[in-house]
Amino acid sequence: MALRQQLAYLAHNSPYYQRQFREQHINVADIRTVADLARLPFTTKDDLQRHNWDFLCVPRNQVAEYSSTSGTLGEPVIIGLTKNDLARLYRNEYLSFGCADGGADDVYQLMLTLDRQFMAGIAYYGGLLELGAGIIRVGPGNLAAQLANIQQLQPTALVAVPSFISNLLAFAQEQNINLNDSSIRKIVCIGESIRQEDFQLNALAQKITGQWPNVQLYSTYASTEKQTAFTECGQGQGGHHQPELIVFEIVNEGGQLLKAGETGELVITNLGVEGMPLLRYKTGDLCAYYDAPCACGRTTRRLGPIVGRKQQLIKYKGTTLYPQTIFNVLNSFAEIAAYVVEASRSALGTDELTVTVAFRSEDWVEAPARLRQALQAGLRVLPTLLVAPLPAVLARQQADGKRKPSVFIDRR
């Protein structure tokens, strides 16, 4: 019912989809089930970038909030949300934090931006208000302030990018503070993967839990276009689907639907969105879904870890790999304070790969050699490895005024 309502809404209100339906002779009344969606064309990131405002289904005076994508894979896209969309967004995060074992007795420290048109920040804030939890809005960065608030206000949970938690642990160690003695019991991890394809913790997550065994990590996956999150429960076996808010498909290169456990591209259709709903939107993210009932008691399908993005595939010296594979090697080195992976194009049109790292101490003279060995073993090829001072690497991560650090820069 919700899908049919969203299709009728698009046919009546969306300039972009009205044009698509007309040109391709589509009658949305014929689309009655999720399986019928296969009869409709995909929407791509390029479509959204080139026709951004044609996706808006309401007059501008009904847009309550303007959010934008981060621009990781091209020009940022503006997403307009109505008041009802914001309420839906908060509901989504209320359900997500509840799935991640959150409750009204928790106090969450938000280690992320709530400005710069960042949809996730306002979504987390609204969802936690609906949950009835306490909120500490510290924002990104500023390790000293983060640590001071943990000590003074005693939050029970953090919402943060995992690599930032790794930096917080290093800073706390420098200050002779043991975070295992703190009030923190769980961390909702955003923006970066914490699991391998088999759901085991990856190197970054193992680094965190190795130093901070008292915390439970929860993975969450979302994007501005989805306006919906897939969040883990305590079982850590994938992000739970919220079927009343979104429809998803996993497709192969030919666009055919894949079965449970098969890796392909995630395609989403929003439900209940008024401002800029998307129909069969190809996210570019590669993953699999699982439909066996979860041990937590939920029976919804679950999304497995994101293994890569189609546009970020690197073909280097006869080997194909995604940046996450490189991140997993780099994150296994406690000596590395920061890194940037850069893909570029050679004069011959082939992919080039450079990894720039900053070490926590200049005394670790053996680290570069061990890192080269690990990269060769983990990737089967050896990228160009550069060592730079920490400020230079951090500055490169924040290049072009991006609102969050970029550990992968694609110049191809």
PDB file of N, CA, C and O in Angstrom, residues 339-380:
ATOM      1  N   TYR A 339      45.906   8.947   7.605  1.00  0.00           N
ATOM      2  CA  TYR A 339      46.310   8.537   6.260  1.00  0.00           C
ATOM      3  C   TYR A 339      45.345   9.077   5.223  1.00  0.00           C
ATOM      4  O   TYR A 339      44.205   9.442   5.527  1.00  0.00           O
ATOM      5  N   VAL A 340      45.834   9.118   3.983  1.00  0.00           N
ATOM      6  CA  VAL A 340      45.014   9.472   2.827  1.00  0.00           C
ATOM      7  C   VAL A 340      45.390   8.533   1.688  1.00  0.00           C
ATOM      8  O   VAL A 340      46.577   8.325   1.407  1.00  0.00           O
ATOM      9  N   VAL A 341      44.384   7.949   1.059  1.00  0.00           N
ATOM     10  CA  VAL A 341      44.581   7.115  -0.131  1.00  0.00           C
ATOM     11  C   VAL A 341      44.106   7.920  -1.330  1.00  0.00           C
ATOM     12  O   VAL A 341      42.983   8.421  -1.338  1.00  0.00           O
ATOM     13  N   GLU A 342      44.955   8.040  -2.341  1.00  0.00           N
ATOM     14  CA  GLU A 342      44.616   8.845  -3.518  1.00  0.00           C
ATOM     15  C   GLU A 342      44.731   8.005  -4.785  1.00  0.00           C
ATOM     16  O   GLU A 342      45.740   7.322  -5.004  1.00  0.00           O
ATOM     17  N   ALA A 343      43.687   8.048  -5.598  1.00  0.00           N
ATOM     18  CA  ALA A 343      43.700   7.401  -6.908  1.00  0.00           C
ATOM     19  C   ALA A 343      43.802   8.484  -7.971  1.00  0.00           C
ATOM     20  O   ALA A 343      43.127   9.512  -7.891  1.00  0.00           O
ATOM     21  N   SER A 344      44.631   8.257  -8.958  1.00  0.00           N
ATOM     22  CA  SER A 344      44.808   9.226 -10.050  1.00  0.00           C
ATOM     23  C   SER A 344      44.959   8.469 -11.362  1.00  0.00           C
ATOM     24  O   SER A 344      44.973   7.236 -11.383  1.00  0.00           O
ATOM     25  N   ARG A 345      45.068   9.213 -12.445  1.00  0.00           N
ATOM     26  CA  ARG A 345      45.182   8.610 -13.768  1.00  0.00           C
ATOM     27  C   ARG A 345      46.545   8.949 -14.355  1.00  0.00           C
ATOM     28  O   ARG A 345      46.978  10.105 -14.332  1.00  0.00           O
ATOM     29  N   SER A 346      47.244   7.936 -14.857  1.00  0.00           N
ATOM     30  CA  SER A 346      48.553   8.160 -15.460  1.00  0.00           C
ATOM     31  C   SER A 346      48.400   8.711 -16.870  1.00  0.00           C
ATOM     32  O   SER A 346      47.294   8.765 -17.419  1.00  0.00           O
ATOM     33  N   ALA A 347      49.523   9.109 -17.467  1.00  0.00           N
ATOM     34  CA  ALA A 347      49.498   9.630 -18.840  1.00  0.00           C
ATOM     35  C   ALA A 347      49.032   8.564 -19.822  1.00  0.00           C
ATOM     36  O   ALA A 347      48.525   8.884 -20.897  1.00  0.00           O
ATOM     37  N   LEU A 348      49.166   7.293 -19.439  1.00  0.00           N
ATOM     38  CA  LEU A 348      48.743   6.187 -20.300  1.00  0.00           C
ATOM     39  C   LEU A 348      47.288   5.789 -20.065  1.00  0.00           C
ATOM     40  O   LEU A 348      46.789   4.852 -20.688  1.00  0.00           O
ATOM     41  N   GLY A 349      46.640   6.490 -19.124  1.00  0.00           N
ATOM     42  CA  GLY A 349      45.235   6.199 -18.856  1.00  0.00           C
ATOM     43  C   GLY A 349      44.996   5.096 -17.847  1.00  0.00           C
ATOM     44  O   GLY A 349      43.862   4.656 -17.668  1.00  0.00           O
ATOM     45  N   THR A 350      46.055   4.648 -17.166  1.00  0.00           N
ATOM     46  CA  THR A 350      45.903   3.599 -16.157  1.00  0.00           C
ATOM     47  C   THR A 350      45.761   4.221 -14.771  1.00  0.00           C
ATOM     48  O   THR A 350      46.153   5.363 -14.532  1.00  0.00           O
ATOM     49  N   ASP A 351      45.182   3.454 -13.835  1.00  0.00           N
ATOM     50  CA  ASP A 351      45.013   3.940 -12.472  1.00  0.00           C
ATOM     51  C   ASP A 351      46.341   3.946 -11.727  1.00  0.00           C
ATOM     52  O   ASP A 351      47.137   3.002 -11.849  1.00  0.00           O
ATOM     53  N   GLU A 352      46.570   5.026 -10.987  1.00  0.00           N
ATOM     54  CA  GLU A 352      47.726   5.117 -10.100  1.00  0.00           C
ATOM     55  C   GLU A 352      47.217   5.210  -8.665  1.00  0.00           C
ATOM     56  O   GLU A 352      46.134   5.748  -8.412  1.00  0.00           O
ATOM     57  N   LEU A 353      47.986   4.690  -7.725  1.00  0.00           N
ATOM     58  CA  LEU A 353      47.540   4.606  -6.345  1.00  0.00           C
ATOM     59  C   LEU A 353      48.651   5.075  -5.406  1.00  0.00           C
ATOM     60  O   LEU A 353      49.763   4.558  -5.442  1.00  0.00           O
ATOM     61  N   THR A 354      48.341   6.064  -4.579  1.00  0.00           N
ATOM     62  CA  THR A 354      49.308   6.609  -3.625  1.00  0.00           C
ATOM     63  C   THR A 354      48.708   6.597  -2.228  1.00  0.00           C
ATOM     64  O   THR A 354      47.556   7.003  -2.036  1.00  0.00           O
ATOM     65  N   VAL A 355      49.470   6.129  -1.273  1.00  0.00           N
ATOM     66  CA  VAL A 355      49.059   6.121   0.127  1.00  0.00           C
ATOM     67  C   VAL A 355      50.009   7.019   0.908  1.00  0.00           C
ATOM     68  O   VAL A 355      51.222   6.794   0.916  1.00  0.00           O
ATOM     69  N   THR A 356      49.455   8.043   1.543  1.00  0.00           N
ATOM     70  CA  THR A 356      50.253   8.956   2.359  1.00  0.00           C
ATOM     71  C   THR A 356      49.873   8.746   3.818  1.00  0.00           C
ATOM     72  O   THR A 356      48.688   8.790   4.172  1.00  0.00           O
ATOM     73  N   VAL A 357      50.865   8.510   4.672  1.00  0.00           N
ATOM     74  CA  VAL A 357      50.598   8.238   6.082  1.00  0.00           C
ATOM     75  C   VAL A 357      51.398   9.190   6.964  1.00  0.00           C
ATOM     76  O   VAL A 357      52.450   9.697   6.575  1.00  0.00           O
ATOM     77  N   ALA A 358      50.867   9.416   8.147  1.00  0.00           N
ATOM     78  CA  ALA A 358      51.582  10.135   9.204  1.00  0.00           C
ATOM     79  C   ALA A 358      51.674   9.186  10.389  1.00  0.00           C
ATOM     80  O   ALA A 358      50.666   8.620  10.821  1.00  0.00           O
ATOM     81  N   PHE A 359      52.883   9.003  10.909  1.00  0.00           N
ATOM     82  CA  PHE A 359      53.074   8.124  12.049  1.00  0.00           C
ATOM     83  C   PHE A 359      52.987   8.919  13.358  1.00  0.00           C
ATOM     84  O   PHE A 359      53.258  10.127  13.390  1.00  0.00           O
ATOM     85  N   ARG A 360      52.597   8.237  14.412  1.00  0.00           N
ATOM     86  CA  ARG A 360      52.425   8.902  15.700  1.00  0.00           C
ATOM     87  C   ARG A 360      53.757   9.347  16.295  1.00  0.00           C
ATOM     88  O   ARG A 360      53.805  10.264  17.117  1.00  0.00           O
ATOM     89  N   SER A 361      54.837   8.706  15.898  1.00  0.00           N
ATOM     90  CA  SER A 361      56.152   9.057  16.424  1.00  0.00           C
ATOM     91  C   SER A 361      57.202   8.850  15.345  1.00  0.00           C
ATOM     92  O   SER A 361      57.150   7.878  14.593  1.00  0.00           O
ATOM     93  N   GLU A 362      58.159   9.760  15.270  1.00  0.00           N
ATOM     94  CA  GLU A 362      59.246   9.621  14.291  1.00  0.00           C
ATOM     95  C   GLU A 362      60.213   8.520  14.702  1.00  0.00           C
ATOM     96  O   GLU A 362      61.083   8.129  13.931  1.00  0.00           O
ATOM     97  N   ASP A 363      60.081   8.025  15.923  1.00  0.00           N
ATOM     98  CA  ASP A 363      61.010   7.002  16.416  1.00  0.00           C
ATOM     99  C   ASP A 363      60.719   5.622  15.836  1.00  0.00           C
ATOM    100  O   ASP A 363      61.531   4.712  15.933  1.00  0.00           O
ATOM    101  N   TRP A 364      59.521   5.445  15.251  1.00  0.00           N
ATOM    102  CA  TRP A 364      59.141   4.128  14.735  1.00  0.00           C
ATOM    103  C   TRP A 364      59.726   3.923  13.334  1.00  0.00           C
ATOM    104  O   TRP A 364      59.025   3.967  12.334  1.00  0.00           O
ATOM    105  N   VAL A 365      61.020   3.730  13.301  1.00  0.00           N
ATOM    106  CA  VAL A 365      61.713   3.656  12.021  1.00  0.00           C
ATOM    107  C   VAL A 365      61.371   2.386  11.258  1.00  0.00           C
ATOM    108  O   VAL A 365      61.529   2.318  10.030  1.00  0.00           O
ATOM    109  N   GLU A 366      60.929   1.340  11.963  1.00  0.00           N
ATOM    110  CA  GLU A 366      60.633   0.076  11.300  1.00  0.00           C
ATOM    111  C   GLU A 366      59.227   0.054  10.696  1.00  0.00           C
ATOM    112  O   GLU A 366      58.917  -0.810   9.876  1.00  0.00           O
ATOM    113  N   ALA A 367      58.392   0.999  11.096  1.00  0.00           N
ATOM    114  CA  ALA A 367      56.994   0.960  10.665  1.00  0.00           C
ATOM    115  C   ALA A 367      56.814   1.043   9.151  1.00  0.00           C
ATOM    116  O   ALA A 367      56.017   0.278   8.584  1.00  0.00           O
ATOM    117  N   PRO A 368      57.499   1.935   8.430  1.00  0.00           N
ATOM    118  CA  PRO A 368      57.297   1.989   6.973  1.00  0.00           C
ATOM    119  C   PRO A 368      57.591   0.672   6.272  1.00  0.00           C
ATOM    120  O   PRO A 368      56.853   0.255   5.375  1.00  0.00           O
ATOM    121  N   ALA A 369      58.650  -0.010   6.693  1.00  0.00           N
ATOM    122  CA  ALA A 369      58.997  -1.285   6.056  1.00  0.00           C
ATOM    123  C   ALA A 369      57.929  -2.333   6.344  1.00  0.00           C
ATOM    124  O   ALA A 369      57.529  -3.094   5.451  1.00  0.00           O
ATOM    125  N   ARG A 370      57.451  -2.396   7.582  1.00  0.00           N
ATOM    126  CA  ARG A 370      56.399  -3.354   7.917  1.00  0.00           C
ATOM    127  C   ARG A 370      55.094  -3.021   7.190  1.00  0.00           C
ATOM    128  O   ARG A 370      54.350  -3.911   6.799  1.00  0.00           O
ATOM    129  N   LEU A 371      54.842  -1.725   7.018  1.00  0.00           N
ATOM    130  CA  LEU A 371      53.631  -1.312   6.317  1.00  0.00           C
ATOM    131  C   LEU A 371      53.692  -1.722   4.853  1.00  0.00           C
ATOM    132  O   LEU A 371      52.704  -2.198   4.285  1.00  0.00           O
ATOM    133  N   ARG A 372      54.841  -1.557   4.211  1.00  0.00           N
ATOM    134  CA  ARG A 372      54.984  -1.991   2.813  1.00  0.00           C
ATOM    135  C   ARG A 372      54.720  -3.486   2.680  1.00  0.00           C
ATOM    136  O   ARG A 372      54.038  -3.932   1.754  1.00  0.00           O
ATOM    137  N   GLN A 373      55.256  -4.267   3.610  1.00  0.00           N
ATOM    138  CA  GLN A 373      55.035  -5.707   3.574  1.00  0.00           C
ATOM    139  C   GLN A 373      53.560  -6.047   3.738  1.00  0.00           C
ATOM    140  O   GLN A 373      53.018  -6.922   3.037  1.00  0.00           O
ATOM    141  N   ALA A 374      52.892  -5.346   4.647  1.00  0.00           N
ATOM    142  CA  ALA A 374      51.473  -5.605   4.896  1.00  0.00           C
ATOM    143  C   ALA A 374      50.611  -5.214   3.696  1.00  0.00           C
ATOM    144  O   ALA A 374      49.659  -5.921   3.346  1.00  0.00           O
ATOM    145  N   LEU A 375      50.939  -4.093   3.060  1.00  0.00           N
ATOM    146  CA  LEU A 375      50.197  -3.667   1.870  1.00  0.00           C
ATOM    147  C   LEU A 375      50.383  -4.671   0.735  1.00  0.00           C
ATOM    148  O   LEU A 375      49.432  -5.028   0.043  1.00  0.00           O
ATOM    149  N   GLN A 376      51.594  -5.132   0.538  1.00  0.00           N
ATOM    150  CA  GLN A 376      51.875  -6.109  -0.509  1.00  0.00           C
ATOM    151  C   GLN A 376      51.109  -7.405  -0.246  1.00  0.00           C
ATOM    152  O   GLN A 376      50.510  -7.996  -1.164  1.00  0.00           O
ATOM    153  N   ALA A 377      51.073  -7.826   0.999  1.00  0.00           N
ATOM    154  CA  ALA A 377      50.388  -9.075   1.335  1.00  0.00           C
ATOM    155  C   ALA A 377      48.877  -8.928   1.255  1.00  0.00           C
ATOM    156  O   ALA A 377      48.181  -9.821   0.779  1.00  0.00           O
ATOM    157  N   GLY A 378      48.370  -7.795   1.706  1.00  0.00           N
ATOM    158  CA  GLY A 378      46.924  -7.609   1.759  1.00  0.00           C
ATOM    159  C   GLY A 378      46.289  -7.231   0.440  1.00  0.00           C
ATOM    160  O   GLY A 378      45.121  -7.565   0.184  1.00  0.00           O
ATOM    161  N   LEU A 379      47.060  -6.531  -0.438  1.00  0.00           N
ATOM    162  CA  LEU A 379      46.507  -6.038  -1.701  1.00  0.00           C
ATOM    163  C   LEU A 379      47.011  -6.809  -2.916  1.00  0.00           C
ATOM    164  O   LEU A 379      46.428  -6.689  -4.002  1.00  0.00           O
ATOM    165  N   ARG A 380      48.110  -7.550  -2.728  1.00  0.00           N
ATOM    166  CA  ARG A 380      48.787  -8.269  -3.823  1.00  0.00           C
ATOM    167  C   ARG A 380      49.519  -7.317  -4.763  1.00  0.00           C
ATOM    168  O   ARG A 380      50.103  -7.747  -5.752  1.00  0.00           O
TER     169      ARG A 380
END
